[in-house]
PDB file of C-alpha atoms in Angstrom:
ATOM      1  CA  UNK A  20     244.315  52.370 150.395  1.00  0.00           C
ATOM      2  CA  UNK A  21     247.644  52.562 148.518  1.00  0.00           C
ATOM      3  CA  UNK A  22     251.182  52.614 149.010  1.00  0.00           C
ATOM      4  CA  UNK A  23     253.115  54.483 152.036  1.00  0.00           C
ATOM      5  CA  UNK A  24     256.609  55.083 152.858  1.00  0.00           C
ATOM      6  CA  UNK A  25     257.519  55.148 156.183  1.00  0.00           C
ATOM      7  CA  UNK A  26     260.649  56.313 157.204  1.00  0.00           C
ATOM      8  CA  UNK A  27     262.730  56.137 160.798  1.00  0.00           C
ATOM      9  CA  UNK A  28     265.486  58.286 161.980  1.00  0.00           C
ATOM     10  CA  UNK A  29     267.624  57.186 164.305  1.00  0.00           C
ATOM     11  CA  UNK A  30     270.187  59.742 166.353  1.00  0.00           C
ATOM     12  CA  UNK A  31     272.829  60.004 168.666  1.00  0.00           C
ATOM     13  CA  UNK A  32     273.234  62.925 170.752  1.00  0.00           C
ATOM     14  CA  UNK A  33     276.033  64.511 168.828  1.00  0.00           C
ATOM     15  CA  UNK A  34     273.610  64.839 166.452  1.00  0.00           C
ATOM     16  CA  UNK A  35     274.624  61.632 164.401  1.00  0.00           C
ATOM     17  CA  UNK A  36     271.626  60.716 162.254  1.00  0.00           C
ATOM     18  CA  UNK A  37     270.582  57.828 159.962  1.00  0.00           C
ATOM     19  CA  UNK A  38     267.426  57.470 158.242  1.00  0.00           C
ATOM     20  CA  UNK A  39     265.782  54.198 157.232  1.00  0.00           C
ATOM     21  CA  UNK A  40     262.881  53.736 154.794  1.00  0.00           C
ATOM     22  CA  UNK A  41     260.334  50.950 153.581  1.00  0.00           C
ATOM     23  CA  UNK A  42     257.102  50.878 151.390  1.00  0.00           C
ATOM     24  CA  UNK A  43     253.967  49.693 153.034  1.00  0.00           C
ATOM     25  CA  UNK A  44     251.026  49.037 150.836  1.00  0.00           C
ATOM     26  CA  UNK A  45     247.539  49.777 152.799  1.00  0.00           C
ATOM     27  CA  UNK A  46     244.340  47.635 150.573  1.00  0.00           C
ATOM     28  CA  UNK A  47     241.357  49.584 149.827  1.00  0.00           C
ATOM     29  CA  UNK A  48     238.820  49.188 152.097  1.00  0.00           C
ATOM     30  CA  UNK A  49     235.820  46.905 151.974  1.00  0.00           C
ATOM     31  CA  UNK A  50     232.240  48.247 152.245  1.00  0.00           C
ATOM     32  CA  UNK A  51     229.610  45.608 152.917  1.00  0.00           C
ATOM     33  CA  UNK A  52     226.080  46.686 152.304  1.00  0.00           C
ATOM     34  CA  UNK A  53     223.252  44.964 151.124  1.00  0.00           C
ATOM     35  CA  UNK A  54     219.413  44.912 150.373  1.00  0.00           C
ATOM     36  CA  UNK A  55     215.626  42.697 151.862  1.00  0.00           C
ATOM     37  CA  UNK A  56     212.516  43.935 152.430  1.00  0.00           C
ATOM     38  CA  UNK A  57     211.355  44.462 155.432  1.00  0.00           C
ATOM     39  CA  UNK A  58     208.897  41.932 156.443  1.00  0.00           C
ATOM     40  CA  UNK A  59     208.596  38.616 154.941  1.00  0.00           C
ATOM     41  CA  UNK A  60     206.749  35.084 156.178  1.00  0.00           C
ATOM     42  CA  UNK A  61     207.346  31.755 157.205  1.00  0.00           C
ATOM     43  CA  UNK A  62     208.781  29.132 154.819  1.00  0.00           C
ATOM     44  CA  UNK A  63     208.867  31.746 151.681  1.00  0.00           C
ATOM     45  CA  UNK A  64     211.678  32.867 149.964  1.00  0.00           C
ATOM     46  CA  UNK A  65     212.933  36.225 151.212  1.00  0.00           C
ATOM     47  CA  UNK A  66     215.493  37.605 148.555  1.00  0.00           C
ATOM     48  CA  UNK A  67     219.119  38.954 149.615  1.00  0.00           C
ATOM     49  CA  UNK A  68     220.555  41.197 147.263  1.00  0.00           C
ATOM     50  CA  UNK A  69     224.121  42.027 147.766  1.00  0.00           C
ATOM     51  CA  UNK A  70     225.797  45.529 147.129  1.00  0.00           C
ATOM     52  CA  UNK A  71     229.291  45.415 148.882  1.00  0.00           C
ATOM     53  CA  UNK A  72     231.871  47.261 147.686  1.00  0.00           C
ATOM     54  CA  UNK A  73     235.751  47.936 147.195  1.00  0.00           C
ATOM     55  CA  UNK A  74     237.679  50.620 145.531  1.00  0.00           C
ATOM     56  CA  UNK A  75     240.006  48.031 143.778  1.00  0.00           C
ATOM     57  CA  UNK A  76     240.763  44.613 143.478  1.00  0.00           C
ATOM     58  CA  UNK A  77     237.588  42.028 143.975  1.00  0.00           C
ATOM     59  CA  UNK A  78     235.521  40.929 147.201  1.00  0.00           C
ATOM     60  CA  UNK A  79     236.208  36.933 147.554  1.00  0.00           C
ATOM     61  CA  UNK A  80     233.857  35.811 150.510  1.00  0.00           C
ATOM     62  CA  UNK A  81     230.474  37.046 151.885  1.00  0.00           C
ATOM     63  CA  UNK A  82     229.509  35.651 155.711  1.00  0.00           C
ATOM     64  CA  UNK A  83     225.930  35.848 156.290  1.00  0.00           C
ATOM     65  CA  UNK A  84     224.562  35.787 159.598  1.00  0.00           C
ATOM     66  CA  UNK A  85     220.538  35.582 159.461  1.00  0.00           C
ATOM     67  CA  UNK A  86     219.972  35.852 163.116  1.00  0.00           C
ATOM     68  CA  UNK A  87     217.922  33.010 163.693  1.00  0.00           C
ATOM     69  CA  UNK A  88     220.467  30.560 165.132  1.00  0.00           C
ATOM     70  CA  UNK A  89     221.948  28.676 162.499  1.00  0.00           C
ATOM     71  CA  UNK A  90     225.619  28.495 161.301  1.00  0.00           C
ATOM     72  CA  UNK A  91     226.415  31.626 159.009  1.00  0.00           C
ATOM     73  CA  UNK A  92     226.389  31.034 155.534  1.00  0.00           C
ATOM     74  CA  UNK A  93     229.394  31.503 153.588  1.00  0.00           C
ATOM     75  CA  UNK A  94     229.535  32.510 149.825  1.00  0.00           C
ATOM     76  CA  UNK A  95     231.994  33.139 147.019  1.00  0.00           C
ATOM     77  CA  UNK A  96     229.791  35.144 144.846  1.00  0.00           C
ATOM     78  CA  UNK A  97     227.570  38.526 145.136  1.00  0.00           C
ATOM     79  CA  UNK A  98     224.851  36.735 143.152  1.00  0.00           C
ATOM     80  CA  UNK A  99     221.120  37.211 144.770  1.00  0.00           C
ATOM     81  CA  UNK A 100     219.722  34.336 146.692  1.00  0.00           C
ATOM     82  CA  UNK A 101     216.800  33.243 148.747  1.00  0.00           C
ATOM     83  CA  UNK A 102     216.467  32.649 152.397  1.00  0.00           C
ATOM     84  CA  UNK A 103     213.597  31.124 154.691  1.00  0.00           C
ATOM     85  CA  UNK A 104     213.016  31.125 158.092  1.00  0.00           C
ATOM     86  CA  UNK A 105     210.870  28.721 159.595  1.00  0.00           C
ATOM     87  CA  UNK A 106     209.362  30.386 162.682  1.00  0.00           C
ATOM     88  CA  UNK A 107     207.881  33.710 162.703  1.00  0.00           C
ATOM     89  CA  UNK A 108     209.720  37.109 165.250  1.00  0.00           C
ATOM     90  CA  UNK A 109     212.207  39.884 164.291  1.00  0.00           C
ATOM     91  CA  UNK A 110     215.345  38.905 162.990  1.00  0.00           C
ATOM     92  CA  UNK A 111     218.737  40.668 162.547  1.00  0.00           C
ATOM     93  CA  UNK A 112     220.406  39.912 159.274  1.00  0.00           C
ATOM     94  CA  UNK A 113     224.122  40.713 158.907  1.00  0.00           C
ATOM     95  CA  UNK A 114     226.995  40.736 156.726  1.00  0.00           C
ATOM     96  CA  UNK A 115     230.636  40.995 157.012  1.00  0.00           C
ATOM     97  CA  UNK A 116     232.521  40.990 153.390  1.00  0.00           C
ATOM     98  CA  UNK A 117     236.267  39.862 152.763  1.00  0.00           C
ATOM     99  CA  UNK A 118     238.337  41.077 149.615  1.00  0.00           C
ATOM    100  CA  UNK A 119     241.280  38.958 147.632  1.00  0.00           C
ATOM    101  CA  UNK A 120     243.948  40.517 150.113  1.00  0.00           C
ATOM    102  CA  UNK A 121     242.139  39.395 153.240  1.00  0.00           C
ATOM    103  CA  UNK A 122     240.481  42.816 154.063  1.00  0.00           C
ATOM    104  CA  UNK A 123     237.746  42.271 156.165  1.00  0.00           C
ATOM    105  CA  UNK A 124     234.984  44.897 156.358  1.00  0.00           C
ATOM    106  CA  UNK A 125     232.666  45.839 159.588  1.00  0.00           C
ATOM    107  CA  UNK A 126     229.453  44.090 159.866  1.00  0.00           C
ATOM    108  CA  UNK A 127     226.150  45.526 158.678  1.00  0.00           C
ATOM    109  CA  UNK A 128     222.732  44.789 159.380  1.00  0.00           C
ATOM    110  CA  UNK A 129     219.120  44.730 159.032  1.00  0.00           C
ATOM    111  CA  UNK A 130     216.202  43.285 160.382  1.00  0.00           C
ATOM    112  CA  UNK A 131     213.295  41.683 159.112  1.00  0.00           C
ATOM    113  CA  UNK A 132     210.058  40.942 160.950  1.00  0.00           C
ATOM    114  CA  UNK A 133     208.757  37.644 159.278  1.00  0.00           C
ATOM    115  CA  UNK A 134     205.317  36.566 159.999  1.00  0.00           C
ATOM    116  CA  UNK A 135     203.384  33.326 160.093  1.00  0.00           C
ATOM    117  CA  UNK A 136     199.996  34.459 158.275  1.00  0.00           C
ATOM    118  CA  UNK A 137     198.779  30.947 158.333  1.00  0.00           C
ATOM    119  CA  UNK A 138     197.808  32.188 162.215  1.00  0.00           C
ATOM    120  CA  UNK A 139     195.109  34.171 160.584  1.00  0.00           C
ATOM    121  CA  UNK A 140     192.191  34.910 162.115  1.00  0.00           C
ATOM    122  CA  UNK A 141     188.709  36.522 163.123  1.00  0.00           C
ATOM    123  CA  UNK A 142     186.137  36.446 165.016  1.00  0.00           C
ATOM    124  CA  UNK A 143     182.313  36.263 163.864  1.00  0.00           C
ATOM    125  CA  UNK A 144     179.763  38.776 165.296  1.00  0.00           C
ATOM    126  CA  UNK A 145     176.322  37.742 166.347  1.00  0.00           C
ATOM    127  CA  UNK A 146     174.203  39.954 164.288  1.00  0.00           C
ATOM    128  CA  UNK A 147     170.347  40.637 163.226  1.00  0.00           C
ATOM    129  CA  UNK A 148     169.274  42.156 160.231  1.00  0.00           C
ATOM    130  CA  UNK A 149     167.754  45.050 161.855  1.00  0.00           C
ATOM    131  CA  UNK A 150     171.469  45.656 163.449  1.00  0.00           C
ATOM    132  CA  UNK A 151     172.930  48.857 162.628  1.00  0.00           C
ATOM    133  CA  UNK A 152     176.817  47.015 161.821  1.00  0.00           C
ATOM    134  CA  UNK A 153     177.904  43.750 162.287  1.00  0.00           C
ATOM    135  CA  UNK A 154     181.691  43.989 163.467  1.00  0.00           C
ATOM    136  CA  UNK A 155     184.262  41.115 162.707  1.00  0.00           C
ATOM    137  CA  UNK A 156     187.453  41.273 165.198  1.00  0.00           C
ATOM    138  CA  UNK A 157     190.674  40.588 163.434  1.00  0.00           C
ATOM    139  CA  UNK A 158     193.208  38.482 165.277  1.00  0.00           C
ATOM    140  CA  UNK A 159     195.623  38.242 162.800  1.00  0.00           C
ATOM    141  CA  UNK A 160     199.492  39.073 163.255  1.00  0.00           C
ATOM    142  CA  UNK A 161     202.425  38.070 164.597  1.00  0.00           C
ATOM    143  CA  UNK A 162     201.348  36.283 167.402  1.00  0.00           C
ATOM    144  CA  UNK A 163     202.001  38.636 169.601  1.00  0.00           C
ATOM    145  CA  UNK A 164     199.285  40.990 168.388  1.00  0.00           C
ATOM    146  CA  UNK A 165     201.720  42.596 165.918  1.00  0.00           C
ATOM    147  CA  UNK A 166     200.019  44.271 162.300  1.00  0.00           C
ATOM    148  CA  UNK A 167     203.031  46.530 161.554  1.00  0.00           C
ATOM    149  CA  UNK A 168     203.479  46.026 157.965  1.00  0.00           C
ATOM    150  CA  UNK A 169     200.580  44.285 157.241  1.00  0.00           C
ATOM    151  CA  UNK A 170     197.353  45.343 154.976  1.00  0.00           C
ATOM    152  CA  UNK A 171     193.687  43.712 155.271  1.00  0.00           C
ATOM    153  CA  UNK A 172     190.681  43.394 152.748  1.00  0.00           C
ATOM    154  CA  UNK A 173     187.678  41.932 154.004  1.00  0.00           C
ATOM    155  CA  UNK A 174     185.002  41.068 151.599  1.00  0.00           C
ATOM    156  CA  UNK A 175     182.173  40.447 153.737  1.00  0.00           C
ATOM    157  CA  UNK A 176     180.104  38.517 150.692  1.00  0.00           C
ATOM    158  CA  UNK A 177     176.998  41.298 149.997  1.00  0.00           C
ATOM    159  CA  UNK A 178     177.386  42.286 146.246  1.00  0.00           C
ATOM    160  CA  UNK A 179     174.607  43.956 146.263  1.00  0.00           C
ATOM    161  CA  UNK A 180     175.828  46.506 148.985  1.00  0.00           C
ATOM    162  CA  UNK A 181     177.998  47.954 146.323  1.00  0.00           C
ATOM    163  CA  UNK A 182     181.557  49.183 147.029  1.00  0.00           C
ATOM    164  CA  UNK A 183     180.759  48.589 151.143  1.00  0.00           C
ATOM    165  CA  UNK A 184     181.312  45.173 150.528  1.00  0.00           C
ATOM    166  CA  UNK A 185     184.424  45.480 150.835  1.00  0.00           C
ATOM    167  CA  UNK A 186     186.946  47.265 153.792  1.00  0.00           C
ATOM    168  CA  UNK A 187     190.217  47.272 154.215  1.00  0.00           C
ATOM    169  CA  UNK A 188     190.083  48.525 157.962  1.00  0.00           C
ATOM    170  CA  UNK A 189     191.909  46.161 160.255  1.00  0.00           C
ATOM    171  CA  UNK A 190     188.702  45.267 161.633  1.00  0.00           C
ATOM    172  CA  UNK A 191     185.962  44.849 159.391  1.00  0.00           C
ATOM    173  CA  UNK A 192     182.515  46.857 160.138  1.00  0.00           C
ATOM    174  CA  UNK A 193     179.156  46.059 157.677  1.00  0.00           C
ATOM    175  CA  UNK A 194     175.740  46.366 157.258  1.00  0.00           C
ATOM    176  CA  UNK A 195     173.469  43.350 156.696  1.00  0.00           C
ATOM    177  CA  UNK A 196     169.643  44.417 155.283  1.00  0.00           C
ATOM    178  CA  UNK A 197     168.897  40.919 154.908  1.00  0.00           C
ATOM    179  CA  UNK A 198     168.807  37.538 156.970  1.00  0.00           C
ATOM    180  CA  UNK A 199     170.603  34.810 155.766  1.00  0.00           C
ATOM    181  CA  UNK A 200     174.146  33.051 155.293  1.00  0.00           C
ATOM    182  CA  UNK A 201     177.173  34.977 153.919  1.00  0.00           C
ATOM    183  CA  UNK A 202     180.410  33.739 152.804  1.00  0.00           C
ATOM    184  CA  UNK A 203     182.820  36.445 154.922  1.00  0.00           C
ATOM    185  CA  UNK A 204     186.650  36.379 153.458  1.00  0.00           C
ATOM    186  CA  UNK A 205     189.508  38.038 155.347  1.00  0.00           C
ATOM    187  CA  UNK A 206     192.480  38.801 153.134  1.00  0.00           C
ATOM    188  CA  UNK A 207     196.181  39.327 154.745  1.00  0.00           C
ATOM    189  CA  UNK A 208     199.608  40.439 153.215  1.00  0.00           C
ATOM    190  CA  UNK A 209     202.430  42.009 154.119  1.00  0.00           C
ATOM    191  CA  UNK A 210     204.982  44.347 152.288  1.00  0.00           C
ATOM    192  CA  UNK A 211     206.774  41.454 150.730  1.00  0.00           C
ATOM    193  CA  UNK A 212     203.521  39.966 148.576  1.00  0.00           C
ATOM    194  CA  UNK A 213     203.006  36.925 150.828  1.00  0.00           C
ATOM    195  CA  UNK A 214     198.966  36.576 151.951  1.00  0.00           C
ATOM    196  CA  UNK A 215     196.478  34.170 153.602  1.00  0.00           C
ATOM    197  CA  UNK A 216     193.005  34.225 153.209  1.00  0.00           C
ATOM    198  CA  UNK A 217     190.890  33.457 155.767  1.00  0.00           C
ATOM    199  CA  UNK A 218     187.053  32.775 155.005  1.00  0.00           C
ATOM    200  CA  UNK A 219     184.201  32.031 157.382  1.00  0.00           C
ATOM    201  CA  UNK A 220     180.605  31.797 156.979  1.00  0.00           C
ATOM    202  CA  UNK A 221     178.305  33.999 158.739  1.00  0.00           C
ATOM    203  CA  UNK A 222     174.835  33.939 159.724  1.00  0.00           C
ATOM    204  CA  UNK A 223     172.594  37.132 159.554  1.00  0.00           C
ATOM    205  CA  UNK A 224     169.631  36.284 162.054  1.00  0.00           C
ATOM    206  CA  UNK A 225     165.754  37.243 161.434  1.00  0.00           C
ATOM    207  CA  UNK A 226     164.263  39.550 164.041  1.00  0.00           C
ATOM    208  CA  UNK A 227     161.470  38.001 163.749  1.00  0.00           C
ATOM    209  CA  UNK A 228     161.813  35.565 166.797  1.00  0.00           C
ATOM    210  CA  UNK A 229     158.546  33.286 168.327  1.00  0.00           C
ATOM    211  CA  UNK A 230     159.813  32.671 171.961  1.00  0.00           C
ATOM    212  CA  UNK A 231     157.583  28.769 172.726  1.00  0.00           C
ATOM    213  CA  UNK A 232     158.178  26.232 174.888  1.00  0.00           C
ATOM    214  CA  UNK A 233     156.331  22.938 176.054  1.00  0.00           C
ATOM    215  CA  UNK A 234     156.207  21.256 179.507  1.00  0.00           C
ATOM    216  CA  UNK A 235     156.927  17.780 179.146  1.00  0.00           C
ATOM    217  CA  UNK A 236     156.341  16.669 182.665  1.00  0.00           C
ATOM    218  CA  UNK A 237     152.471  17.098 184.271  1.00  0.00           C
ATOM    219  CA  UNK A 238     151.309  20.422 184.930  1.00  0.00           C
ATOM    220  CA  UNK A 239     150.925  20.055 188.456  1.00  0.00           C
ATOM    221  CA  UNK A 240     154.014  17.854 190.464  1.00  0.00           C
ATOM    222  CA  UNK A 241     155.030  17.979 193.649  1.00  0.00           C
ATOM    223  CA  UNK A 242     157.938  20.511 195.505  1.00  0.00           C
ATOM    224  CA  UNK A 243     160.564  17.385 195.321  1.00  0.00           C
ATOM    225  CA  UNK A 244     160.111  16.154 191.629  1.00  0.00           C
ATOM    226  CA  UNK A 245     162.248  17.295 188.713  1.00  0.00           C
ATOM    227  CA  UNK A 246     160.008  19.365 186.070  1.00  0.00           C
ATOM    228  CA  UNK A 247     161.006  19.445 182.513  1.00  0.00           C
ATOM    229  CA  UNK A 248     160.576  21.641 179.802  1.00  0.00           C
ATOM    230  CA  UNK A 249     161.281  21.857 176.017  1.00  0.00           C
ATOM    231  CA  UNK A 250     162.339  24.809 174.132  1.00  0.00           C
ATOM    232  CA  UNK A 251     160.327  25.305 170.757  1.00  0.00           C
ATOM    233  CA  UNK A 252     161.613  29.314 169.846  1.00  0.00           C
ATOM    234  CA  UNK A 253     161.763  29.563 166.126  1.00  0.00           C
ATOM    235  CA  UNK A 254     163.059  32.830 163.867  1.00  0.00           C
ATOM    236  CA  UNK A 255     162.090  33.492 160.515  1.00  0.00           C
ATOM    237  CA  UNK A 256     165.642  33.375 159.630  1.00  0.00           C
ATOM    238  CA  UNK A 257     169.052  31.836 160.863  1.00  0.00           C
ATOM    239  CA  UNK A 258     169.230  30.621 164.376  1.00  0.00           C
ATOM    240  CA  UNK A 259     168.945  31.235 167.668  1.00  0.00           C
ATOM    241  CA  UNK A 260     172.037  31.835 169.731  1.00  0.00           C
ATOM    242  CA  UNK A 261     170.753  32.895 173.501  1.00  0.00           C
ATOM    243  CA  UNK A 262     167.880  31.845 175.532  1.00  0.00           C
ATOM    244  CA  UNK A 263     167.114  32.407 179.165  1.00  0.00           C
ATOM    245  CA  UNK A 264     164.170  30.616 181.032  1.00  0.00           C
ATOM    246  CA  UNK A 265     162.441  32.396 184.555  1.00  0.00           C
ATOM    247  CA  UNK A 266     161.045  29.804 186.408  1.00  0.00           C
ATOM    248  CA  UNK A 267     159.276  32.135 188.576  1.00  0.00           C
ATOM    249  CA  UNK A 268     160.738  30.046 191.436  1.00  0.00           C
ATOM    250  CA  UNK A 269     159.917  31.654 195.014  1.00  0.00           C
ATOM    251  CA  UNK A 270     161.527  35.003 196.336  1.00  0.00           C
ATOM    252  CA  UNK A 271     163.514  34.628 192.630  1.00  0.00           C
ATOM    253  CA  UNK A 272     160.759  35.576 190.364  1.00  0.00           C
ATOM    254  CA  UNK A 273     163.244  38.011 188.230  1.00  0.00           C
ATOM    255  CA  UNK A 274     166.103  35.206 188.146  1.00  0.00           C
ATOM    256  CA  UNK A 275     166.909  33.679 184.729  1.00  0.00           C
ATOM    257  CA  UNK A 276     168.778  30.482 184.046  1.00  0.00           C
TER     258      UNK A 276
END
């Protein structure tokens, strides 16, 4: 920016010459620039913070362009403010900045992955307690699978097994010594402070299982009548999630139902 003089000649070609001059004043050049975090979620505030800049004179209008499409926004001021987007996905923020003397600058950008962590998720094992680890699948993220950006604690509700209690792999491995219930929480947040939690209760079997079962129909029927049966399995602890019956029916005697 500042002030130029530009000056013509004009000639003939006797070598006639006339010069003409003017003043043209060039305006500093704008420099938009600004700074959000990387990731943020669904329906929070994610914070803008402006840092444009020109050598002289004042920047009078910032267009915002959040990538996501809505109209830009349009402001007068550099103050910080607080966007939201309402669907989760990468978005490209960008900025174009305008100065008193109608200077526009180029556009910069940056994206933000936002992330809905009310999708939250995991999946219960079925586990013993004579089972060397029960593992808990994690299906939170993005949607699309996605954990860039994101941390996990699982607390898997043992105080007693000391610090093992808690992980914070993304999917959550622990050691049960005793049958019963436990209260399992799954902790998720990203880099911008927003987190779900997720908790689930878990049942650590018994292994000690009594396989029983009545027959509720007479002992001896005939090849064309139904015959029924009652399961009466019990385990010392929790429940009992599979059964299979052999009805040792001819030329199957190894099939299970």
């Amino acid at each position: 920016g500042g002030d130029y003089i530009v000056t013509l000649f004009a000639g003939l070609d006797d070598g006639c010459m006339v010069e003409t001059k003017k003043t043209i004043t060039i305006a500093p050049k704008v420099n938009a620039k600004f700074m959000v975090a990387s990731t943020g979620c669904i329906n929070s505030n994610l914070t803008i913070n402006d840092q444009s800049t020109v050598a002289s004179g004042n920047i009078v209008k910032w267009t915002w362009n959040f990538g996501d499409g809505k109209p830009p926004v349009v402001k007068t001021s550099s103050d910080a403010f607080a966007y939201q987007y309402t669907n989760s996905g990468t978005y490209t923020i960008s900025l174009v900045a305008e100065s008193a003397n109608g200077c526009i600058s180029l556009a910069t950008e940056h994206k933000v992955s936002i992330y809905d962590l009310s999708d939250s998720d995991f999946l219960l094992p079925e586990v013993c307690s004579e089972d060397d680890m029960a593992t808990f699948i994690n299906r939170s993220g993005d949607g699309k699978g996605n954990t860039t950006g994101l941390t996990f604690r699982w607390d898997f509700g043992d105080p007693a097994s000391g610090a093992a209690n808690i992980s914070t792999d993304i999917n959550g491995s622990h050691k049960y010594r005793l049958a019963g219930n436990y209260t399992v929480t799954l902790v998720v947040t990203n880099t911008s402070g927003c987190s779900s939690a997720l908790t689930k209760t878990l049942t650590v079997n018994g292994s000690q299982i009594s396989a029983s079962f009545s027959i509720l129909t007479p002992v001896t029927a005939c090849g064309n009548q139904s015959v029924s049966v009652k399961n009466t399995s019990s385990v010392n602890s929790g429940v009992i999630t599979r059964i299979a019956w052999y009805m040792d029916v001819v030329n199957r005697p190894n099939d299970a139902i």
